[in-house]
Short mmCIF file of C-alpha atoms in Angstrom, two decimals:
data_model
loop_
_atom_site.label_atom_id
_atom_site.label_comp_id
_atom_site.label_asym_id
_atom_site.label_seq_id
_atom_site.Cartn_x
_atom_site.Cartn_y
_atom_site.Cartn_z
CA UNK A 1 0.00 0.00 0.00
CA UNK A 2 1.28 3.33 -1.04
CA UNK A 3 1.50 6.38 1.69
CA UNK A 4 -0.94 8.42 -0.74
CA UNK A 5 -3.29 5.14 -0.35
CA UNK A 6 -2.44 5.06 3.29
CA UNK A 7 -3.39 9.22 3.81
CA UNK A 8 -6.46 8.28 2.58
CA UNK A 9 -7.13 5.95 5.54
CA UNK A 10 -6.78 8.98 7.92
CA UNK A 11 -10.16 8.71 9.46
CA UNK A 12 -9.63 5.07 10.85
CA UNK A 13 -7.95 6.49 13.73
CA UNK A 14 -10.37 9.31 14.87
CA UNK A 15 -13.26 6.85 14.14
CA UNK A 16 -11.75 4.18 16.21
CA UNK A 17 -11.20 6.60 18.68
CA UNK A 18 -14.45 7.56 19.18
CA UNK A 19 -16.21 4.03 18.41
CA UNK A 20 -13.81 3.26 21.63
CA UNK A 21 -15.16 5.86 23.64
CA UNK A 22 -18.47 5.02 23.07
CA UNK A 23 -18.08 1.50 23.77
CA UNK A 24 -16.41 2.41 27.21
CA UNK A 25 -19.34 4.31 27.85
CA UNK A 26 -22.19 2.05 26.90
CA UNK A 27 -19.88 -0.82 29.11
CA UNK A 28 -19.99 2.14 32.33
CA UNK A 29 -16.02 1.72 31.85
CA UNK A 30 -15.21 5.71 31.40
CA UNK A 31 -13.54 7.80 34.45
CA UNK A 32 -16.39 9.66 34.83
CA UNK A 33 -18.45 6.51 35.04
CA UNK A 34 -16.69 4.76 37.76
CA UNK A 35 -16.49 7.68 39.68
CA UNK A 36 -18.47 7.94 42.30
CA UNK A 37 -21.41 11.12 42.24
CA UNK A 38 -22.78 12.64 44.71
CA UNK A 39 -24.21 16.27 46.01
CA UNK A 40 -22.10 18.52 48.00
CA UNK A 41 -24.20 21.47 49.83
CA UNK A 42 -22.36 24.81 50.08
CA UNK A 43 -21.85 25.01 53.89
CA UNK A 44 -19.39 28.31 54.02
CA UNK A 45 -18.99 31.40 51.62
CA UNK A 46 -15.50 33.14 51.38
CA UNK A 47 -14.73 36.15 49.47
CA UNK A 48 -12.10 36.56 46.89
CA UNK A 49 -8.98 38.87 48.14
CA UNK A 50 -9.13 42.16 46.55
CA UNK A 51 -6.66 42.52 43.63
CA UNK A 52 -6.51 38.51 43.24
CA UNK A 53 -6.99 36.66 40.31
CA UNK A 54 -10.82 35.74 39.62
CA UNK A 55 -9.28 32.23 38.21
CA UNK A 56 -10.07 30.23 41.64
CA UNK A 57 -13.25 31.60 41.85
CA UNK A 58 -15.24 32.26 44.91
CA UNK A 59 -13.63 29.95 47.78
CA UNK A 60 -16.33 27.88 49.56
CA UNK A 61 -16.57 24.67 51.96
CA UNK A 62 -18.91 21.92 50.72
CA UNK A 63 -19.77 18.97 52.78
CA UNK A 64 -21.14 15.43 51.14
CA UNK A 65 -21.47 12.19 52.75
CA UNK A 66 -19.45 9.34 51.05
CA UNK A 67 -22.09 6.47 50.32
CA UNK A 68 -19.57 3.51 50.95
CA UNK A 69 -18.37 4.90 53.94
CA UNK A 70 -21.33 6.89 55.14
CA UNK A 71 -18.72 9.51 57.01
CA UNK A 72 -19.21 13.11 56.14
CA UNK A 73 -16.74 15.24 54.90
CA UNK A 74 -16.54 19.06 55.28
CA UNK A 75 -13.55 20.10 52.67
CA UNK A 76 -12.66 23.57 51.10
CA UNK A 77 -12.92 24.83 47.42
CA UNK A 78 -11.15 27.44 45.56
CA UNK A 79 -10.81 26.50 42.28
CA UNK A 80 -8.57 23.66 42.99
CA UNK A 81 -11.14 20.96 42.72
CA UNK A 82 -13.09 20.92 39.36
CA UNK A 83 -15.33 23.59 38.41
CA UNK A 84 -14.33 27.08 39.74
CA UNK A 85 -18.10 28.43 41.04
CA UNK A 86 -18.97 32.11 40.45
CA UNK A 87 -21.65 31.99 42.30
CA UNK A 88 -22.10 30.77 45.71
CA UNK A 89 -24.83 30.96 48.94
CA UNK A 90 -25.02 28.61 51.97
CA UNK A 91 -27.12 25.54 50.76
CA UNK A 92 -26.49 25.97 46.92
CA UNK A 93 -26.14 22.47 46.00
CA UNK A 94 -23.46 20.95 43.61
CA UNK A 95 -22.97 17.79 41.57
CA UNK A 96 -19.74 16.12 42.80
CA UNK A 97 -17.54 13.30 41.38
CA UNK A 98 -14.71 11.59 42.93
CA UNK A 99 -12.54 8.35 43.02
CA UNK A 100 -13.97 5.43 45.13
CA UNK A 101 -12.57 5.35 48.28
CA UNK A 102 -10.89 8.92 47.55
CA UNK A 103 -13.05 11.51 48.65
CA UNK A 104 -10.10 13.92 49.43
CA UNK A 105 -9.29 14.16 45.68
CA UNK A 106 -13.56 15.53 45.07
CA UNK A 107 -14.07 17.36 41.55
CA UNK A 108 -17.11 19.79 41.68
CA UNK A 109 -19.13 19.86 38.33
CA UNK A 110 -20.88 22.52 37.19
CA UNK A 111 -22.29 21.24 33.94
CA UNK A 112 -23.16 17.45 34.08
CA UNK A 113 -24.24 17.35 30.64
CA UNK A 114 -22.44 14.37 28.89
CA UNK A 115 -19.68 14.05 31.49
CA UNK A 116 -22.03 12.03 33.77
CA UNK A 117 -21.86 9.43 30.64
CA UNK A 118 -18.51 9.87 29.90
CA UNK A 119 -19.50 11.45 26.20
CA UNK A 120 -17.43 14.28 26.06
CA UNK A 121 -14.16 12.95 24.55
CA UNK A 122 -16.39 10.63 21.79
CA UNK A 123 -18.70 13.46 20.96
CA UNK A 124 -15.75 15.94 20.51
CA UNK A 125 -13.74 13.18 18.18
CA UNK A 126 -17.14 12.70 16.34
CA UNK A 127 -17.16 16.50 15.78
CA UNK A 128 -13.06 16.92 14.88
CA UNK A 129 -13.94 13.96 12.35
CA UNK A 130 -16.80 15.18 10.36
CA UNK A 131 -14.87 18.60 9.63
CA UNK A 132 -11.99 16.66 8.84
CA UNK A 133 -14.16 14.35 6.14
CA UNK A 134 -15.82 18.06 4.99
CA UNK A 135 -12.29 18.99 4.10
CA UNK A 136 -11.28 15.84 2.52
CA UNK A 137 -14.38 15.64 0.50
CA UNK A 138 -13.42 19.52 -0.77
CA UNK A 139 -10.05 18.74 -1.72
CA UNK A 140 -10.82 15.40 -3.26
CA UNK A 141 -14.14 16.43 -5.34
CA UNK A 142 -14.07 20.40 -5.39
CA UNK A 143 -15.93 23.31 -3.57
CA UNK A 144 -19.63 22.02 -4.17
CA UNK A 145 -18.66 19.82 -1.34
CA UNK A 146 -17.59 22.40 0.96
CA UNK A 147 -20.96 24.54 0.55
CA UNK A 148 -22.48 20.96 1.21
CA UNK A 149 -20.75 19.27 3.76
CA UNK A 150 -19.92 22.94 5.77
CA UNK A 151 -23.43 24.01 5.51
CA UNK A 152 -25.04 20.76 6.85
CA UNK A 153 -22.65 20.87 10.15
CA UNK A 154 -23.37 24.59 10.59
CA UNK A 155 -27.48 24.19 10.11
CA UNK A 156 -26.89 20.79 12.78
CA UNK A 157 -24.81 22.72 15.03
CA UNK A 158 -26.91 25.91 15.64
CA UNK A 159 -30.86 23.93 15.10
CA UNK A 160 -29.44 21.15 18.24
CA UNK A 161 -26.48 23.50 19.82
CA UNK A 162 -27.07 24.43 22.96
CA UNK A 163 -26.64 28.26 23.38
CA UNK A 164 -30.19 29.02 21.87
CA UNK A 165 -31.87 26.64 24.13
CA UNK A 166 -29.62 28.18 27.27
CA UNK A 167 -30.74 31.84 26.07
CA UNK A 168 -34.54 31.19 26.12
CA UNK A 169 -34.29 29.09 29.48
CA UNK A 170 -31.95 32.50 31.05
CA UNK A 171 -34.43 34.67 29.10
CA UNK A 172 -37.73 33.06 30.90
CA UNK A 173 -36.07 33.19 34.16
CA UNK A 174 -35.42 36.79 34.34
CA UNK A 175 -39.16 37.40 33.24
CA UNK A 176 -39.55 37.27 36.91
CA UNK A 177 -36.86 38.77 38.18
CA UNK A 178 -36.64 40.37 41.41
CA UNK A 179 -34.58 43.99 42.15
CA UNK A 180 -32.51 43.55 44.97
CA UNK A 181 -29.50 46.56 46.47
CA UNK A 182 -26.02 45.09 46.06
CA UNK A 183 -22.57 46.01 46.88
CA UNK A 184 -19.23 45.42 45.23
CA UNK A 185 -16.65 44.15 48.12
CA UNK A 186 -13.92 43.23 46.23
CA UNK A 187 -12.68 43.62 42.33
CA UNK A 188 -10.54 41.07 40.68
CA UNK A 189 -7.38 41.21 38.51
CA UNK A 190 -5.82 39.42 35.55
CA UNK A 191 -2.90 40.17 33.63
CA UNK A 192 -2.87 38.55 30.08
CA UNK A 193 -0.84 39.09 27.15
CA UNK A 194 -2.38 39.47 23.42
CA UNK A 195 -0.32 37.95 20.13
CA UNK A 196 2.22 41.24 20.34
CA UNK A 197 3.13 41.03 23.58
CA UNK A 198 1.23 43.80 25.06
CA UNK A 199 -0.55 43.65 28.50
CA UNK A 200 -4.08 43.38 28.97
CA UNK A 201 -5.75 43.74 32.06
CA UNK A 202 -9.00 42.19 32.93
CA UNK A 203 -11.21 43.09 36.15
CA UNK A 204 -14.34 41.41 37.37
CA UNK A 205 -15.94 42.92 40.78
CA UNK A 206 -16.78 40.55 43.29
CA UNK A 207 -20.82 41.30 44.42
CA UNK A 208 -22.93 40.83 47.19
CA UNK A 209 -26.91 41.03 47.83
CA UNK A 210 -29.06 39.68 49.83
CA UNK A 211 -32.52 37.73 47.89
CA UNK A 212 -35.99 38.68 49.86
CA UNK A 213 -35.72 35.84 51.34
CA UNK A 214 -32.57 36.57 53.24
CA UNK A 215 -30.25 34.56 51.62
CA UNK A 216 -26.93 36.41 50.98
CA UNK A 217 -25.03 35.46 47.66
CA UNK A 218 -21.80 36.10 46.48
CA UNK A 219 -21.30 36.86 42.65
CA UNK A 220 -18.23 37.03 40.90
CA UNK A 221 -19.49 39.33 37.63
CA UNK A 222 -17.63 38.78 34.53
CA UNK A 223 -19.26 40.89 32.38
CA UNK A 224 -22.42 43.97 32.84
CA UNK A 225 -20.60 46.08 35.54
CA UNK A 226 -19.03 49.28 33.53
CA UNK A 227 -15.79 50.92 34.36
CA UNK A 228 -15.26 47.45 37.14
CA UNK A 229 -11.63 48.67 37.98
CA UNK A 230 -13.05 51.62 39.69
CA UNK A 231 -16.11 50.30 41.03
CA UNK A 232 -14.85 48.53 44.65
CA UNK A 233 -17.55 49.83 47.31
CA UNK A 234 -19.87 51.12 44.52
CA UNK A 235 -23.84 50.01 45.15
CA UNK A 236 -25.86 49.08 42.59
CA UNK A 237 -29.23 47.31 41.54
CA UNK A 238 -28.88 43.47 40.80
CA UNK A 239 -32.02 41.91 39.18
CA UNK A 240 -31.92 38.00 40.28
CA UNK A 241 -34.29 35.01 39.04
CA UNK A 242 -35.77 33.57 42.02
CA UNK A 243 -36.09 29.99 40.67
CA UNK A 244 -32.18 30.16 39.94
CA UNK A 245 -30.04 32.33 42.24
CA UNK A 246 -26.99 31.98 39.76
CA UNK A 247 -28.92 33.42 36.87
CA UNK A 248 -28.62 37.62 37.69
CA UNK A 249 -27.95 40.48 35.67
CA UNK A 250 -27.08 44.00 37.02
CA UNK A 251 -29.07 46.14 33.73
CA UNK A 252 -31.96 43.79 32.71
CA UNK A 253 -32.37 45.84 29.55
CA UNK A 254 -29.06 45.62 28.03
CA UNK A 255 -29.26 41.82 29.31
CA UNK A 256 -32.46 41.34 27.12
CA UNK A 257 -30.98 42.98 24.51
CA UNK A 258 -27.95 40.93 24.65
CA UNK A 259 -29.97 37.93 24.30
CA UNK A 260 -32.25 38.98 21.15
CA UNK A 261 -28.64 39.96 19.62
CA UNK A 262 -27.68 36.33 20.46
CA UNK A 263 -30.84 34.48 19.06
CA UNK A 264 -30.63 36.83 15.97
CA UNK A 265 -26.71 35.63 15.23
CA UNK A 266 -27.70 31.94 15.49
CA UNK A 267 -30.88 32.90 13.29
CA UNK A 268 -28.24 33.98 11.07
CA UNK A 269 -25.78 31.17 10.87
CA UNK A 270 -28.81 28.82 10.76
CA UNK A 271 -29.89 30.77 7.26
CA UNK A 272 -26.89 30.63 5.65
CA UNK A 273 -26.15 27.02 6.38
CA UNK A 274 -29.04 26.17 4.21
CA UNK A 275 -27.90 28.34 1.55
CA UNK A 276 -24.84 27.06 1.85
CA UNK A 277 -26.33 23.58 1.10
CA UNK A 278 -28.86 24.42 -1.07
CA UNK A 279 -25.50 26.22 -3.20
CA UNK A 280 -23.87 23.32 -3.06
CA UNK A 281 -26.45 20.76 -4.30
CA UNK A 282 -27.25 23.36 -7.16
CA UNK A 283 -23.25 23.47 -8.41
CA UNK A 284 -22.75 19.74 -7.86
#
């Protein structure tokens, strides 16, 4: 077999990849599988240091109860475990994962979906593979492919993708959202570098209210809070879903407005997938 006939062949691996990971899955066999899941209830709140980095998160104490053991464990989080959490009240419950026997070594997990099921590596290799067989079909048969193959993965992607679904669920939330005073205590800071070296400096304020029903949250806002480097000790007005403490936005205008401007994109992309595909079928 020649190497050209041998480059052809490129998709065995990615495909047996994936067939593997799905296989491990369907036989419970994956990590995430034989881990053992539980829920951890927020027990203590910290407060990130002024000036830190936001990176760890809001530090917190969660406390499960190990099912084989049936001992209770009371252990701290900041950001070293899993899932960094941005926001975080006494009682918020989490999903958390650890080896068996190994409680000490706990992951918190913000967003089950797939992980519990060990799907995320398979799903990803299914993804990487189907651009890389759009790309092979362009340079093997020409562009008609392209418009096809392209276009059909970006229609799929935005009609069963996630973010629309996750905008209308945020957007009915805040339809009954509650005003609330708040406070910023603290106001985080990150030093990155772009492609030319320069320095760019991120800050995201660290916020606290209190719901009507007395529960006091801590927020670490990443986005919505304008000129955030000056605004440690400023108050302001945060609007809160009461069905889901972690959903909150500090201008519910500009937050709807965001999320029409989302919708609209994906509206977008959706369109010109099936042009894309209808082009392509036309030119083949």
């Amino acid at each position: 077999m020649s190497v050209d006939e041998l480059l052809e062949l490129w998709w065995v691996v990615p495909a047996g990849l994936a067939a593997l990971g799905y296989g491990l899955s369907l036989a419970r066999l994956t990590p995430a599988q034989r881990a053992v899941w539980v829920t951890a209830r927020i027990v203590e709140v910290g407060q990130p240091e002024h000036g830190a980095s936001k990176r760890p998160g809001i530090p917190v104490t969660v406390v499960f109860q190990d099912p084989g053991s049936g001992r209770e464990f009371a252990l701290p989080n900041a950001g070293k475990h899993g899932d960094s959490i941005d926001e975080a009240w006494v009682g918020r419950e989490l999903a958390v994962r650890y080896p068996r026997g190994r409680p000490d070594r706990f992951r918190v997990v913000l967003d089950i979906w797939g992980e519990k099921k060990g799907l995320v590596a398979p799903n990803c290799t299914v993804a990487l593979l189907l651009i890389g067989l759009v790309i092979h079909a362009t340079v093997a048969w020409g562009y008609p492919w392209a418009l096809l193959g392209f276009g059909t993965l970006l229609t799929a992607l935005t009609a069963t993708g996630r973010d629309l679904r996750a905008v209308r669920a945020r957007d009915a939330l805040l339809a009954s959202a509650v005003a609330v005073p708040a406070r910023v205590v603290a106001v985080t800071r990150d030093v990155y570098q772009d492609g030319e070296g320069d320095e760019i400096v991120n800050h995201a304020p660290v916020i606290v209210f209190t719901t009507n029903e007395g529960t006091q949250v801590t927020v670490l806002s990443r986005d919505g809070i304008t000129d955030p480097s000056r605004s440690l000790g400023r108050d302001l007005t945060i609007h809160y879903a009461p069905d889901d403490l972690t959903v909150y936005t500090p201008d519910l205008v500009a937050e709807r407005r965001e999320n029409e401007g989302t919708i609209g994109v994906i509206i977008i992309l959706m369109i010109a997938g099936i042009a894309a595909v209808v082009a392509g079928a036309v030119t083949l």
